[in-house]
Short mmCIF file of C-alpha atoms in Angstrom, two decimals:
data_model
loop_
_atom_site.label_atom_id
_atom_site.label_comp_id
_atom_site.label_asym_id
_atom_site.label_seq_id
_atom_site.Cartn_x
_atom_site.Cartn_y
_atom_site.Cartn_z
CA UNK A 1 -0.01 0.00 -0.01
CA UNK A 2 1.63 3.24 -1.26
CA UNK A 3 -0.55 5.51 0.97
CA UNK A 4 -1.99 7.12 -2.17
CA UNK A 5 -5.71 6.62 -2.73
CA UNK A 6 -7.75 6.97 -5.94
CA UNK A 7 -11.42 6.86 -6.52
CA UNK A 8 -13.26 5.41 -8.16
CA UNK A 9 -11.40 2.21 -9.12
CA UNK A 10 -13.50 1.69 -12.24
CA UNK A 11 -15.53 4.05 -14.34
CA UNK A 12 -17.69 3.20 -17.34
CA UNK A 13 -19.21 6.11 -19.23
CA UNK A 14 -20.38 7.11 -22.71
CA UNK A 15 -18.79 9.33 -25.26
CA UNK A 16 -19.35 12.95 -24.86
CA UNK A 17 -19.70 12.70 -21.06
CA UNK A 18 -17.61 14.31 -18.29
CA UNK A 19 -16.02 12.49 -15.37
CA UNK A 20 -13.95 13.45 -12.29
CA UNK A 21 -11.21 11.34 -10.87
CA UNK A 22 -10.05 11.89 -7.33
CA UNK A 23 -6.68 11.34 -5.71
CA UNK A 24 -5.50 11.74 -2.13
CA UNK A 25 -1.70 11.92 -1.71
CA UNK A 26 0.35 10.34 0.93
CA UNK A 27 0.31 12.24 4.19
CA UNK A 28 2.86 15.02 4.06
CA UNK A 29 3.47 14.96 0.28
CA UNK A 30 3.02 18.19 -1.44
CA UNK A 31 3.15 17.26 -5.11
CA UNK A 32 0.52 15.38 -7.02
CA UNK A 33 1.12 14.01 -10.52
CA UNK A 34 -1.38 12.61 -13.06
CA UNK A 35 -0.48 10.03 -15.62
CA UNK A 36 -2.43 8.25 -18.35
CA UNK A 37 -1.59 4.62 -19.31
CA UNK A 38 -3.30 3.15 -22.29
CA UNK A 39 -3.37 -0.63 -22.78
CA UNK A 40 0.11 -2.01 -22.82
CA UNK A 41 1.53 1.48 -23.03
CA UNK A 42 3.93 3.48 -21.01
CA UNK A 43 3.15 6.30 -18.65
CA UNK A 44 2.15 9.58 -20.27
CA UNK A 45 2.68 12.55 -17.89
CA UNK A 46 -0.41 14.79 -17.86
CA UNK A 47 0.00 17.42 -15.15
CA UNK A 48 1.70 18.18 -11.85
CA UNK A 49 0.42 20.18 -8.88
CA UNK A 50 2.61 21.37 -6.05
CA UNK A 51 1.04 22.68 -2.91
CA UNK A 52 -2.13 23.88 -4.62
CA UNK A 53 -0.55 25.36 -7.72
CA UNK A 54 -0.02 23.99 -11.18
CA UNK A 55 3.71 23.11 -11.60
CA UNK A 56 4.10 21.42 -14.86
CA UNK A 57 2.13 20.37 -17.87
CA UNK A 58 2.75 17.37 -20.04
CA UNK A 59 0.65 15.92 -22.82
CA UNK A 60 -2.63 16.94 -21.38
CA UNK A 61 -5.53 17.57 -23.70
CA UNK A 62 -7.50 20.84 -23.56
CA UNK A 63 -10.58 18.79 -22.72
CA UNK A 64 -8.83 17.69 -19.54
CA UNK A 65 -8.23 19.86 -16.41
CA UNK A 66 -7.05 19.30 -12.87
CA UNK A 67 -6.83 21.12 -9.60
CA UNK A 68 -5.34 20.61 -6.20
CA UNK A 69 -7.32 21.67 -3.22
CA UNK A 70 -6.04 23.24 0.19
CA UNK A 71 -6.02 19.75 1.77
CA UNK A 72 -3.73 18.70 -1.09
CA UNK A 73 -6.08 16.23 -2.61
CA UNK A 74 -6.44 16.49 -6.39
CA UNK A 75 -9.09 16.03 -9.00
CA UNK A 76 -8.74 15.26 -12.73
CA UNK A 77 -11.60 16.32 -14.90
CA UNK A 78 -12.05 14.70 -18.26
CA UNK A 79 -14.72 16.22 -20.49
CA UNK A 80 -16.28 15.42 -23.94
CA UNK A 81 -14.96 11.99 -23.59
CA UNK A 82 -13.96 10.01 -26.59
CA UNK A 83 -13.33 6.34 -27.13
CA UNK A 84 -9.62 6.92 -27.15
CA UNK A 85 -9.72 8.30 -23.66
CA UNK A 86 -10.23 4.86 -22.34
CA UNK A 87 -7.15 4.16 -20.21
CA UNK A 88 -5.76 3.74 -16.76
CA UNK A 89 -5.23 6.98 -14.90
CA UNK A 90 -2.62 7.01 -12.18
CA UNK A 91 -2.06 9.62 -9.56
CA UNK A 92 1.35 9.77 -7.83
CA UNK A 93 2.56 11.88 -4.97
CA UNK A 94 5.96 12.89 -3.74
CA UNK A 95 7.30 14.93 -0.95
CA UNK A 96 9.19 17.56 -3.09
CA UNK A 97 9.84 19.60 0.06
CA UNK A 98 11.02 23.12 -0.64
CA UNK A 99 9.81 22.82 -4.20
CA UNK A 100 12.49 20.45 -5.31
CA UNK A 101 11.51 17.81 -7.73
CA UNK A 102 13.94 14.98 -6.96
CA UNK A 103 11.89 12.69 -4.80
CA UNK A 104 10.56 9.30 -5.72
CA UNK A 105 6.87 9.08 -6.60
CA UNK A 106 4.36 6.98 -4.94
CA UNK A 107 1.61 5.78 -7.23
CA UNK A 108 -2.03 5.10 -6.35
CA UNK A 109 -3.88 1.98 -7.58
CA UNK A 110 -5.32 3.88 -10.53
CA UNK A 111 -8.83 4.54 -11.97
CA UNK A 112 -9.65 2.45 -15.04
CA UNK A 113 -11.78 4.42 -17.31
CA UNK A 114 -13.83 2.82 -20.09
CA UNK A 115 -15.56 5.01 -22.52
CA UNK A 116 -18.25 3.30 -24.57
CA UNK B 1 12.14 17.95 -25.60
CA UNK B 2 13.69 15.36 -23.43
CA UNK B 3 13.22 11.80 -24.52
CA UNK B 4 13.88 8.57 -22.59
CA UNK B 5 13.97 5.38 -24.56
CA UNK B 6 14.03 1.90 -23.23
CA UNK B 7 14.99 -1.34 -24.87
CA UNK B 8 13.80 -4.06 -25.36
CA UNK B 9 10.07 -3.33 -25.31
CA UNK B 10 9.43 -7.07 -24.46
CA UNK B 11 11.54 -9.84 -23.13
CA UNK B 12 10.73 -13.52 -22.66
CA UNK B 13 13.11 -15.45 -20.49
CA UNK B 14 13.21 -18.86 -19.05
CA UNK B 15 13.29 -18.91 -15.23
CA UNK B 16 16.88 -18.82 -14.13
CA UNK B 17 18.10 -16.77 -17.06
CA UNK B 18 19.43 -13.26 -16.66
CA UNK B 19 17.63 -10.18 -17.95
CA UNK B 20 18.81 -6.72 -18.76
CA UNK B 21 16.84 -3.60 -19.73
CA UNK B 22 18.49 -0.46 -21.05
CA UNK B 23 17.52 3.11 -20.76
CA UNK B 24 18.88 5.90 -22.92
CA UNK B 25 18.16 9.63 -22.62
CA UNK B 26 18.50 12.25 -25.27
CA UNK B 27 19.84 14.70 -22.62
CA UNK B 28 22.18 14.55 -19.63
CA UNK B 29 20.20 13.48 -16.54
CA UNK B 30 20.58 14.76 -13.04
CA UNK B 31 19.31 11.45 -11.77
CA UNK B 32 17.38 8.40 -12.84
CA UNK B 33 14.76 6.29 -11.12
CA UNK B 34 13.50 2.82 -11.81
CA UNK B 35 10.03 1.53 -11.13
CA UNK B 36 8.39 -1.83 -11.43
CA UNK B 37 4.70 -2.41 -12.42
CA UNK B 38 3.30 -5.97 -11.81
CA UNK B 39 0.57 -6.98 -14.08
CA UNK B 40 -2.66 -5.32 -12.99
CA UNK B 41 -0.74 -3.22 -10.51
CA UNK B 42 0.67 0.27 -10.20
CA UNK B 43 4.28 1.41 -10.64
CA UNK B 44 6.34 0.92 -7.49
CA UNK B 45 9.60 2.77 -6.87
CA UNK B 46 12.70 0.63 -6.93
CA UNK B 47 15.69 2.91 -6.73
CA UNK B 48 17.29 6.13 -7.59
CA UNK B 49 20.77 6.75 -9.06
CA UNK B 50 22.43 10.12 -8.86
CA UNK B 51 26.18 9.82 -9.36
CA UNK B 52 28.04 9.32 -12.64
CA UNK B 53 28.95 5.66 -12.95
CA UNK B 54 27.00 4.66 -9.81
CA UNK B 55 26.16 1.02 -9.32
CA UNK B 56 23.56 -0.20 -6.81
CA UNK B 57 22.38 -3.66 -5.97
CA UNK B 58 19.26 -4.95 -4.48
CA UNK B 59 19.49 -8.67 -4.02
CA UNK B 60 19.38 -10.03 -7.67
CA UNK B 61 18.87 -6.64 -9.18
CA UNK B 62 21.88 -4.45 -10.26
CA UNK B 63 21.38 -0.86 -11.37
CA UNK B 64 23.89 1.14 -13.18
CA UNK B 65 24.11 4.89 -14.17
CA UNK B 66 26.35 5.60 -17.12
CA UNK B 67 29.51 7.76 -16.84
CA UNK B 68 27.91 10.42 -19.06
CA UNK B 69 24.63 10.28 -17.06
CA UNK B 70 22.72 9.64 -20.22
CA UNK B 71 22.04 6.03 -19.94
CA UNK B 72 21.22 3.40 -17.30
CA UNK B 73 20.63 -0.33 -17.01
CA UNK B 74 18.83 -2.70 -14.85
CA UNK B 75 20.15 -6.33 -14.72
CA UNK B 76 18.36 -9.23 -12.98
CA UNK B 77 20.36 -12.24 -12.22
CA UNK B 78 18.62 -15.73 -12.34
CA UNK B 79 15.16 -14.39 -12.97
CA UNK B 80 12.18 -15.81 -10.99
CA UNK B 81 8.59 -15.87 -11.78
CA UNK B 82 8.05 -13.14 -9.25
CA UNK B 83 10.14 -10.75 -11.41
CA UNK B 84 7.41 -10.63 -13.98
CA UNK B 85 6.15 -7.17 -14.76
CA UNK B 86 7.13 -3.99 -16.60
CA UNK B 87 10.18 -2.05 -15.62
CA UNK B 88 10.29 1.64 -16.23
CA UNK B 89 13.13 4.03 -16.02
CA UNK B 90 12.47 7.60 -15.43
CA UNK B 91 15.04 10.35 -15.95
CA UNK B 92 15.15 13.80 -14.48
CA UNK B 93 16.80 16.69 -16.44
CA UNK B 94 17.74 19.83 -14.51
CA UNK B 95 17.65 21.76 -17.79
CA UNK B 96 14.16 20.58 -18.82
CA UNK B 97 12.09 21.85 -15.90
CA UNK B 98 13.41 19.11 -13.66
CA UNK B 99 10.58 16.88 -14.62
CA UNK B 100 10.63 13.21 -14.44
CA UNK B 101 10.28 11.61 -17.96
CA UNK B 102 9.31 7.99 -18.11
CA UNK B 103 10.70 5.49 -20.56
CA UNK B 104 8.26 3.29 -22.45
CA UNK B 105 9.06 0.36 -20.15
CA UNK B 106 10.37 -3.12 -20.77
CA UNK B 107 7.85 -5.91 -20.18
CA UNK B 108 9.53 -9.01 -18.69
CA UNK B 109 7.80 -12.41 -19.01
CA UNK B 110 9.33 -15.45 -17.21
CA UNK B 111 8.55 -19.02 -18.15
CA UNK B 112 8.71 -21.42 -15.25
#
């Protein structure tokens, strides 16, 4: 158990819909990262938040957005869903104390999104 | 932008054989991390290498960081069925926003 929680575990929805994925980081971790992993693919970095503020953006579509709340939990919003958005979405957290980005990342169990 | 490539993409081995995965970066890295993802699981941090030429061992796993800090390798001696999974390297470049860029992973399958 990494200490990172993600809900829901599974999500099945239709094209065009909007969903929200939730992540709670390990206690004390300030950074939250979101990744997308399609079937048998690598990890595609989407976005990072540090202590409530957006820190870095990766290959995140304009239809996707995220935020980190004062209690440090994070939500990833996916809208106008397409079949190709079906994937495993991982959240990871790291300490990154003082703003450094050298710490190892602890991954949550992931949310499996299926768009039909 | 920074790219991290891993080879091979897949590797089938007989239990007891050795296994090596290689990681190459297009830029010089400040450090490199390795993660393992079991089938149906999530990536789990294995180790971080920081120094040029660094070698670290974890039981049957040996991790190396190249002298130029642009490549790394993970070698498993005498594989076991518990080694099955995908091994990812992730490199951090100080000159590229210090972000962690993951390689595509090497999927290891072990025949008992």
